[in-house]
């Protein structure tokens, strides 16, 4: 709910004060007006306890004028919105007011339109002021956070991390209740490790939490951020004497929770909650790192007597973690592939690594990235021949390891050149995701027996990670590039829910959107014109793998439906292979699917994957076109960077479920149940997503500074 706007209106005309106050409060539910008739009384109100969000002042008033009053206000608060609202306007007055820092200038007119304009000016000025204050406060707190992060990430123990986390929070926030609770696994409880507890009832030390006895424990078990404004009304109140009223809980993974709270009438501000959540995420990362490092130290002690091969595995794991982080930051396929090759050859004894792009139409491999000392190896081997380790790896879709190039025949015709370049062992790893092969990674070492079973497993996982990253990049490029390759398929018939539904109802069916779920199923939203909703739902409920079918809305003769589907569809297959489905339409005579692909996509390869999965589907057209993202690219990029995946999913589900219609076609509780989350979690992600959406729309410059 938006905060109310408290307006202080100064005018020496009592009747006019009453008229303005009546209009603003009657026609604007979010505005409260305090009316005063002299400047001294107005200044007293500004100095009082009640918050004033905006000042509206006449210019000509008895012994003083609006500009003099503005000067006095600016001495108290240089940023408080101030609107000069006067019937005695002139350029000279306006110029003087602007020089003194007036926010807006509006002439009096006795009309509904002018009062509407005044309300709008007030609201805009306050919104800008609040946004600026929020940003300033956020930057101040984040500045303190950044200063403490280096120490936090250097801390070696859980206890040191807990102490630093509370210290950082206390310096930035100065709240009466701050605490890091860490899990005591042996006792199964959360114990306070570090805290600031200026709270009644916590005289000796904060309590220990166990299952079902606290809000913090519930948030820890659920792994969800919780914001409670009514701690006193909860059955799980810490102590009967505590004056804690508001609490924000951030789970720290499997380690514990970070708590922040207020007492009395103080509320937890949005910027404060954001700071605590960011700090919690960094504390969790530090705890994860400390735990990993502790485990690695223990493992190093255990493996101290082992041979060099096991020590090398530790180095590989470190590089793989670095590669994983680099993949997250990479923005192009070329960056991903080059980063992988360059980082792998930093591992001794890996001498050369390369990635080949695979064309599954003509089954050819071409080098795309290299790292290390090649020694003209690729120029002197037959990449297109069948007697090489690349082709065998692709045929079996499994990693292949040759521990001894001297003796292992699986190296095939490449043996002589490999030995000439000083290579002694090689691992060949397919880069694949969900059945789509994007290429192959080969790593050559200058020693025998380099790739043991455990190392091979790590490299196979790396291949899957790279395949997933390439798939994600391809899909993002198709969404965000200025120009795309658009391909079209004709679908005479297909073993697909939407096409079966079209044949059953005799109507065309259009896919509106599709949302993947964590359990592998998908939520799909589809529309049908002139539909019999009962017949559509009856058919959907009888289809294996389809559940939770429901009617969302009926508008202008078209009904919008939702269901959960566990089986693959043409649309999900398109997305899993790097395409963006723009149109998926089924009708009794067949249908069509239009897909956007990146400019550098292998169109023939993509089309072959779709038509091999759905034999009845026909590839009918390919064309170049400007992407729909061209005109809104900057906005979409900002928004995608700003929203989490969960927030994006919640916003999209709410939109297509009719949550934003009036009256609502589906409640938040119903959507939360569909998404498999608790209603408070849905509301939290929805509010956060809405806030970020409007920040992106109205304050793009602020996002650039983040």
mmCIF file of N, CA and C in Angstrom, residues 507-603:
data_model
loop_
_atom_site.group_PDB
_atom_site.id
_atom_site.type_symbol
_atom_site.label_atom_id
_atom_site.label_comp_id
_atom_site.label_asym_id
_atom_site.label_seq_id
_atom_site.Cartn_x
_atom_site.Cartn_y
_atom_site.Cartn_z
ATOM 1 N N UNK A 507 -12.174 -25.091 -32.689
ATOM 2 C CA UNK A 507 -11.806 -23.676 -32.644
ATOM 3 C C UNK A 507 -10.292 -23.533 -32.724
ATOM 4 N N UNK A 508 -9.851 -22.344 -33.086
ATOM 5 C CA UNK A 508 -8.417 -22.064 -33.060
ATOM 6 C C UNK A 508 -7.981 -21.839 -31.608
ATOM 7 N N UNK A 509 -6.731 -22.220 -31.323
ATOM 8 C CA UNK A 509 -6.169 -22.088 -29.980
ATOM 9 C C UNK A 509 -4.842 -21.347 -30.112
ATOM 10 N N UNK A 510 -4.683 -20.267 -29.344
ATOM 11 C CA UNK A 510 -3.445 -19.490 -29.368
ATOM 12 C C UNK A 510 -2.751 -19.597 -28.020
ATOM 13 N N UNK A 511 -1.470 -19.963 -28.053
ATOM 14 C CA UNK A 511 -0.666 -19.962 -26.834
ATOM 15 C C UNK A 511 -0.335 -18.521 -26.463
ATOM 16 N N UNK A 512 -0.620 -18.138 -25.207
ATOM 17 C CA UNK A 512 -0.327 -16.777 -24.767
ATOM 18 C C UNK A 512 1.027 -16.701 -24.079
ATOM 19 N N UNK A 513 1.295 -17.622 -23.178
ATOM 20 C CA UNK A 513 2.607 -17.679 -22.537
ATOM 21 C C UNK A 513 2.766 -19.033 -21.876
ATOM 22 N N UNK A 514 4.001 -19.338 -21.536
ATOM 23 C CA UNK A 514 4.316 -20.624 -20.907
ATOM 24 C C UNK A 514 5.358 -20.385 -19.832
ATOM 25 N N UNK A 515 5.143 -20.947 -18.647
ATOM 26 C CA UNK A 515 6.023 -20.727 -17.494
ATOM 27 C C UNK A 515 6.565 -22.057 -17.001
ATOM 28 N N UNK A 516 7.877 -22.303 -17.129
ATOM 29 C CA UNK A 516 8.447 -23.550 -16.610
ATOM 30 C C UNK A 516 8.410 -23.574 -15.087
ATOM 31 N N UNK A 517 8.163 -24.746 -14.522
ATOM 32 C CA UNK A 517 8.112 -24.924 -13.072
ATOM 33 C C UNK A 517 9.274 -25.800 -12.610
ATOM 34 N N UNK A 518 9.595 -25.699 -11.308
ATOM 35 C CA UNK A 518 10.759 -26.406 -10.776
ATOM 36 C C UNK A 518 10.619 -27.918 -10.848
ATOM 37 N N UNK A 519 9.390 -28.437 -10.901
ATOM 38 C CA UNK A 519 9.199 -29.883 -10.959
ATOM 39 C C UNK A 519 9.230 -30.427 -12.383
ATOM 40 N N UNK A 520 9.569 -29.577 -13.358
ATOM 41 C CA UNK A 520 9.642 -30.015 -14.746
ATOM 42 C C UNK A 520 8.364 -29.795 -15.528
ATOM 43 N N UNK A 521 7.271 -29.463 -14.856
ATOM 44 C CA UNK A 521 6.022 -29.180 -15.560
ATOM 45 C C UNK A 521 6.023 -27.733 -16.049
ATOM 46 N N UNK A 522 4.972 -27.352 -16.777
ATOM 47 C CA UNK A 522 4.840 -25.990 -17.273
ATOM 48 C C UNK A 522 3.421 -25.500 -17.015
ATOM 49 N N UNK A 523 3.311 -24.222 -16.640
ATOM 50 C CA UNK A 523 2.015 -23.555 -16.631
ATOM 51 C C UNK A 523 1.833 -22.907 -17.999
ATOM 52 N N UNK A 524 0.727 -23.206 -18.661
ATOM 53 C CA UNK A 524 0.489 -22.586 -19.959
ATOM 54 C C UNK A 524 -0.827 -21.814 -19.918
ATOM 55 N N UNK A 525 -0.829 -20.678 -20.616
ATOM 56 C CA UNK A 525 -2.009 -19.843 -20.751
ATOM 57 C C UNK A 525 -2.361 -19.800 -22.240
ATOM 58 N N UNK A 526 -3.599 -20.105 -22.555
ATOM 59 C CA UNK A 526 -3.993 -20.164 -23.955
ATOM 60 C C UNK A 526 -5.398 -19.588 -24.106
ATOM 61 N N UNK A 527 -5.679 -19.034 -25.292
ATOM 62 C CA UNK A 527 -6.968 -18.399 -25.530
ATOM 63 C C UNK A 527 -7.682 -19.080 -26.689
ATOM 64 N N UNK A 528 -9.038 -19.078 -26.618
ATOM 65 C CA UNK A 528 -9.878 -19.691 -27.642
ATOM 66 C C UNK A 528 -11.061 -18.763 -27.894
ATOM 67 N N UNK A 529 -11.294 -18.341 -29.150
ATOM 68 C CA UNK A 529 -12.458 -17.502 -29.434
ATOM 69 C C UNK A 529 -13.735 -18.335 -29.499
ATOM 70 N N UNK A 530 -14.832 -17.729 -29.078
ATOM 71 C CA UNK A 530 -16.152 -18.362 -29.152
ATOM 72 C C UNK A 530 -16.136 -19.764 -28.544
ATOM 73 N N UNK A 531 -15.506 -19.874 -27.395
ATOM 74 C CA UNK A 531 -15.336 -21.194 -26.784
ATOM 75 C C UNK A 531 -16.470 -21.493 -25.808
ATOM 76 N N UNK A 532 -16.755 -22.797 -25.655
ATOM 77 C CA UNK A 532 -17.620 -23.274 -24.585
ATOM 78 C C UNK A 532 -16.707 -23.661 -23.428
ATOM 79 N N UNK A 533 -16.568 -22.801 -22.410
ATOM 80 C CA UNK A 533 -15.586 -23.058 -21.353
ATOM 81 C C UNK A 533 -15.739 -24.429 -20.712
ATOM 82 N N UNK A 534 -16.965 -24.875 -20.483
ATOM 83 C CA UNK A 534 -17.154 -26.169 -19.842
ATOM 84 C C UNK A 534 -16.617 -27.291 -20.719
ATOM 85 N N UNK A 535 -16.809 -27.191 -22.030
ATOM 86 C CA UNK A 535 -16.306 -28.222 -22.933
ATOM 87 C C UNK A 535 -14.779 -28.218 -22.964
ATOM 88 N N UNK A 536 -14.186 -27.021 -22.963
ATOM 89 C CA UNK A 536 -12.726 -26.921 -22.979
ATOM 90 C C UNK A 536 -12.135 -27.520 -21.714
ATOM 91 N N UNK A 537 -12.697 -27.163 -20.563
ATOM 92 C CA UNK A 537 -12.178 -27.671 -19.296
ATOM 93 C C UNK A 537 -12.403 -29.170 -19.182
ATOM 94 N N UNK A 538 -13.535 -29.646 -19.651
ATOM 95 C CA UNK A 538 -13.812 -31.076 -19.600
ATOM 96 C C UNK A 538 -12.794 -31.854 -20.419
ATOM 97 N N UNK A 539 -12.474 -31.350 -21.611
ATOM 98 C CA UNK A 539 -11.480 -32.029 -22.439
ATOM 99 C C UNK A 539 -10.108 -32.004 -21.764
ATOM 100 N N UNK A 540 -9.709 -30.832 -21.250
ATOM 101 C CA UNK A 540 -8.380 -30.703 -20.641
ATOM 102 C C UNK A 540 -8.222 -31.636 -19.448
ATOM 103 N N UNK A 541 -9.271 -31.757 -18.654
ATOM 104 C CA UNK A 541 -9.191 -32.608 -17.467
ATOM 105 C C UNK A 541 -9.057 -34.080 -17.829
ATOM 106 N N UNK A 542 -9.438 -34.445 -19.042
ATOM 107 C CA UNK A 542 -9.333 -35.834 -19.455
ATOM 108 C C UNK A 542 -8.039 -36.178 -20.161
ATOM 109 N N UNK A 543 -7.155 -35.192 -20.375
ATOM 110 C CA UNK A 543 -5.889 -35.444 -21.073
ATOM 111 C C UNK A 543 -4.825 -35.860 -20.060
ATOM 112 N N UNK A 544 -4.157 -37.004 -20.264
ATOM 113 C CA UNK A 544 -3.083 -37.421 -19.340
ATOM 114 C C UNK A 544 -1.976 -36.370 -19.282
ATOM 115 N N UNK A 545 -1.513 -36.109 -18.089
ATOM 116 C CA UNK A 545 -0.435 -35.144 -17.910
ATOM 117 C C UNK A 545 -0.893 -33.709 -17.768
ATOM 118 N N UNK A 546 -2.199 -33.451 -17.948
ATOM 119 C CA UNK A 546 -2.734 -32.099 -17.815
ATOM 120 C C UNK A 546 -3.526 -32.013 -16.510
ATOM 121 N N UNK A 547 -3.280 -30.974 -15.743
ATOM 122 C CA UNK A 547 -3.968 -30.805 -14.461
ATOM 123 C C UNK A 547 -4.225 -29.326 -14.201
ATOM 124 N N UNK A 548 -5.022 -29.070 -13.174
ATOM 125 C CA UNK A 548 -5.304 -27.704 -12.708
ATOM 126 C C UNK A 548 -5.847 -26.811 -13.822
ATOM 127 N N UNK A 549 -6.649 -27.376 -14.710
ATOM 128 C CA UNK A 549 -7.226 -26.571 -15.795
ATOM 129 C C UNK A 549 -8.304 -25.656 -15.232
ATOM 130 N N UNK A 550 -8.295 -24.400 -15.667
ATOM 131 C CA UNK A 550 -9.305 -23.459 -15.185
ATOM 132 C C UNK A 550 -9.481 -22.317 -16.186
ATOM 133 N N UNK A 551 -10.657 -21.724 -16.127
ATOM 134 C CA UNK A 551 -10.964 -20.553 -16.940
ATOM 135 C C UNK A 551 -10.480 -19.310 -16.194
ATOM 136 N N UNK A 552 -9.718 -18.462 -16.906
ATOM 137 C CA UNK A 552 -9.217 -17.241 -16.287
ATOM 138 C C UNK A 552 -10.158 -16.069 -16.547
ATOM 139 N N UNK A 553 -10.554 -15.879 -17.810
ATOM 140 C CA UNK A 553 -11.401 -14.730 -18.120
ATOM 141 C C UNK A 553 -12.071 -14.940 -19.471
ATOM 142 N N UNK A 554 -13.109 -14.129 -19.714
ATOM 143 C CA UNK A 554 -13.770 -14.079 -21.020
ATOM 144 C C UNK A 554 -13.900 -12.615 -21.408
ATOM 145 N N UNK A 555 -13.246 -12.238 -22.513
ATOM 146 C CA UNK A 555 -13.281 -10.858 -22.971
ATOM 147 C C UNK A 555 -13.501 -10.826 -24.469
ATOM 148 N N UNK A 556 -14.476 -10.040 -24.887
ATOM 149 C CA UNK A 556 -14.738 -9.808 -26.304
ATOM 150 C C UNK A 556 -14.823 -11.117 -27.090
ATOM 151 N N UNK A 557 -15.510 -12.077 -26.519
ATOM 152 C CA UNK A 557 -15.740 -13.331 -27.212
ATOM 153 C C UNK A 557 -14.588 -14.307 -27.166
ATOM 154 N N UNK A 558 -13.519 -13.975 -26.484
ATOM 155 C CA UNK A 558 -12.353 -14.861 -26.389
ATOM 156 C C UNK A 558 -12.130 -15.237 -24.933
ATOM 157 N N UNK A 559 -11.971 -16.543 -24.695
ATOM 158 C CA UNK A 559 -11.764 -17.046 -23.333
ATOM 159 C C UNK A 559 -10.284 -17.362 -23.133
ATOM 160 N N UNK A 560 -9.772 -16.993 -21.959
ATOM 161 C CA UNK A 560 -8.387 -17.273 -21.587
ATOM 162 C C UNK A 560 -8.379 -18.367 -20.531
ATOM 163 N N UNK A 561 -7.583 -19.427 -20.769
ATOM 164 C CA UNK A 561 -7.518 -20.575 -19.887
ATOM 165 C C UNK A 561 -6.089 -20.766 -19.378
ATOM 166 N N UNK A 562 -6.014 -21.519 -18.286
ATOM 167 C CA UNK A 562 -4.719 -21.888 -17.706
ATOM 168 C C UNK A 562 -4.757 -23.363 -17.345
ATOM 169 N N UNK A 563 -3.616 -24.030 -17.497
ATOM 170 C CA UNK A 563 -3.503 -25.400 -16.993
ATOM 171 C C UNK A 563 -2.038 -25.710 -16.749
ATOM 172 N N UNK A 564 -1.800 -26.783 -16.024
ATOM 173 C CA UNK A 564 -0.446 -27.288 -15.798
ATOM 174 C C UNK A 564 -0.266 -28.541 -16.654
ATOM 175 N N UNK A 565 0.850 -28.605 -17.386
ATOM 176 C CA UNK A 565 1.074 -29.725 -18.285
ATOM 177 C C UNK A 565 2.448 -30.326 -18.012
ATOM 178 N N UNK A 566 2.476 -31.643 -17.852
ATOM 179 C CA UNK A 566 3.722 -32.331 -17.491
ATOM 180 C C UNK A 566 4.489 -32.818 -18.715
ATOM 181 N N UNK A 567 3.816 -32.985 -19.855
ATOM 182 C CA UNK A 567 4.483 -33.505 -21.045
ATOM 183 C C UNK A 567 5.048 -32.362 -21.886
ATOM 184 N N UNK A 568 5.961 -32.718 -22.818
ATOM 185 C CA UNK A 568 6.533 -31.711 -23.703
ATOM 186 C C UNK A 568 5.502 -31.258 -24.733
ATOM 187 N N UNK A 569 5.651 -30.019 -25.186
ATOM 188 C CA UNK A 569 4.834 -29.477 -26.265
ATOM 189 C C UNK A 569 5.771 -28.894 -27.317
ATOM 190 N N UNK A 570 5.205 -28.519 -28.448
ATOM 191 C CA UNK A 570 6.034 -27.896 -29.480
ATOM 192 C C UNK A 570 6.684 -26.624 -28.938
ATOM 193 N N UNK A 571 5.934 -25.852 -28.168
ATOM 194 C CA UNK A 571 6.468 -24.588 -27.641
ATOM 195 C C UNK A 571 7.637 -24.828 -26.694
ATOM 196 N N UNK A 572 7.514 -25.809 -25.779
ATOM 197 C CA UNK A 572 8.623 -26.068 -24.848
ATOM 198 C C UNK A 572 9.830 -26.624 -25.577
ATOM 199 N N UNK A 573 9.607 -27.430 -26.601
ATOM 200 C CA UNK A 573 10.725 -27.966 -27.381
ATOM 201 C C UNK A 573 11.460 -26.846 -28.097
ATOM 202 N N UNK A 574 10.720 -25.902 -28.668
ATOM 203 C CA UNK A 574 11.331 -24.747 -29.327
ATOM 204 C C UNK A 574 12.209 -23.979 -28.341
ATOM 205 N N UNK A 575 11.674 -23.688 -27.161
ATOM 206 C CA UNK A 575 12.426 -22.909 -26.170
ATOM 207 C C UNK A 575 13.655 -23.655 -25.685
ATOM 208 N N UNK A 576 13.535 -24.967 -25.478
ATOM 209 C CA UNK A 576 14.662 -25.745 -24.979
ATOM 210 C C UNK A 576 15.796 -25.830 -25.986
ATOM 211 N N UNK A 577 15.501 -25.576 -27.266
ATOM 212 C CA UNK A 577 16.537 -25.621 -28.288
ATOM 213 C C UNK A 577 16.984 -24.229 -28.718
ATOM 214 N N UNK A 578 16.745 -23.244 -27.858
ATOM 215 C CA UNK A 578 17.298 -21.916 -28.090
ATOM 216 C C UNK A 578 16.422 -20.956 -28.851
ATOM 217 N N UNK A 579 15.189 -21.323 -29.173
ATOM 218 C CA UNK A 579 14.301 -20.432 -29.902
ATOM 219 C C UNK A 579 13.323 -19.722 -28.990
ATOM 220 N N UNK A 580 12.762 -18.636 -29.503
ATOM 221 C CA UNK A 580 11.740 -17.887 -28.775
ATOM 222 C C UNK A 580 10.432 -18.004 -29.558
ATOM 223 N N UNK A 581 9.454 -18.768 -29.043
ATOM 224 C CA UNK A 581 8.193 -18.906 -29.776
ATOM 225 C C UNK A 581 7.410 -17.596 -29.782
ATOM 226 N N UNK A 582 7.202 -17.024 -30.964
ATOM 227 C CA UNK A 582 6.452 -15.786 -31.091
ATOM 228 C C UNK A 582 4.973 -16.060 -31.358
ATOM 229 N N UNK A 583 4.691 -17.086 -32.158
ATOM 230 C CA UNK A 583 3.308 -17.452 -32.451
ATOM 231 C C UNK A 583 3.199 -18.971 -32.393
ATOM 232 N N UNK A 584 2.268 -19.464 -31.601
ATOM 233 C CA UNK A 584 1.928 -20.890 -31.601
ATOM 234 C C UNK A 584 0.407 -20.951 -31.710
ATOM 235 N N UNK A 585 -0.074 -21.288 -32.882
ATOM 236 C CA UNK A 585 -1.520 -21.314 -33.126
ATOM 237 C C UNK A 585 -1.915 -22.680 -33.679
ATOM 238 N N UNK A 586 -2.949 -23.230 -33.082
ATOM 239 C CA UNK A 586 -3.514 -24.489 -33.560
ATOM 240 C C UNK A 586 -4.946 -24.231 -34.005
ATOM 241 N N UNK A 587 -5.348 -24.814 -35.144
ATOM 242 C CA UNK A 587 -6.741 -24.742 -35.568
ATOM 243 C C UNK A 587 -7.130 -26.090 -36.161
ATOM 244 N N UNK A 588 -8.406 -26.321 -36.373
ATOM 245 C CA UNK A 588 -8.846 -27.648 -36.828
ATOM 246 C C UNK A 588 -8.186 -28.099 -38.120
ATOM 247 N N UNK A 589 -7.684 -27.181 -38.909
ATOM 248 C CA UNK A 589 -7.035 -27.542 -40.164
ATOM 249 C C UNK A 589 -5.519 -27.629 -40.034
ATOM 250 N N UNK A 590 -5.012 -27.537 -38.836
ATOM 251 C CA UNK A 590 -3.573 -27.589 -38.616
ATOM 252 C C UNK A 590 -3.134 -26.452 -37.730
ATOM 253 N N UNK A 591 -2.110 -25.751 -38.151
ATOM 254 C CA UNK A 591 -1.649 -24.635 -37.346
ATOM 255 C C UNK A 591 -0.291 -24.170 -37.826
ATOM 256 N N UNK A 592 0.274 -23.194 -37.080
ATOM 257 C CA UNK A 592 1.583 -22.660 -37.439
ATOM 258 C C UNK A 592 2.333 -22.269 -36.176
ATOM 259 N N UNK A 593 3.639 -22.339 -36.297
ATOM 260 C CA UNK A 593 4.535 -21.945 -35.215
ATOM 261 C C UNK A 593 5.573 -21.008 -35.811
ATOM 262 N N UNK A 594 5.712 -19.805 -35.234
ATOM 263 C CA UNK A 594 6.705 -18.835 -35.672
ATOM 264 C C UNK A 594 7.698 -18.643 -34.536
ATOM 265 N N UNK A 595 8.996 -18.745 -34.885
ATOM 266 C CA UNK A 595 10.049 -18.756 -33.871
ATOM 267 C C UNK A 595 11.115 -17.730 -34.237
ATOM 268 N N UNK A 596 11.609 -16.990 -33.238
ATOM 269 C CA UNK A 596 12.754 -16.096 -33.421
ATOM 270 C C UNK A 596 14.026 -16.804 -32.982
ATOM 271 N N UNK A 597 15.075 -16.690 -33.810
ATOM 272 C CA UNK A 597 16.387 -17.255 -33.513
ATOM 273 C C UNK A 597 17.432 -16.151 -33.620
ATOM 274 N N UNK A 598 18.570 -16.289 -32.896
ATOM 275 C CA UNK A 598 19.647 -15.305 -33.059
ATOM 276 C C UNK A 598 20.176 -15.324 -34.490
ATOM 277 N N UNK A 599 20.831 -14.232 -34.878
ATOM 278 C CA UNK A 599 21.354 -14.129 -36.233
ATOM 279 C C UNK A 599 22.352 -15.236 -36.557
ATOM 280 N N UNK A 600 23.151 -15.656 -35.571
ATOM 281 C CA UNK A 600 24.176 -16.656 -35.850
ATOM 282 C C UNK A 600 23.703 -18.084 -35.603
ATOM 283 N N UNK A 601 22.405 -18.281 -35.424
ATOM 284 C CA UNK A 601 21.893 -19.625 -35.152
ATOM 285 C C UNK A 601 21.996 -20.509 -36.397
ATOM 286 N N UNK A 602 22.200 -21.813 -36.174
ATOM 287 C CA UNK A 602 22.183 -22.785 -37.256
ATOM 288 C C UNK A 602 20.722 -23.139 -37.544
ATOM 289 N N UNK A 603 20.137 -22.454 -38.516
ATOM 290 C CA UNK A 603 18.708 -22.602 -38.768
ATOM 291 C C UNK A 603 18.371 -24.019 -39.219
#
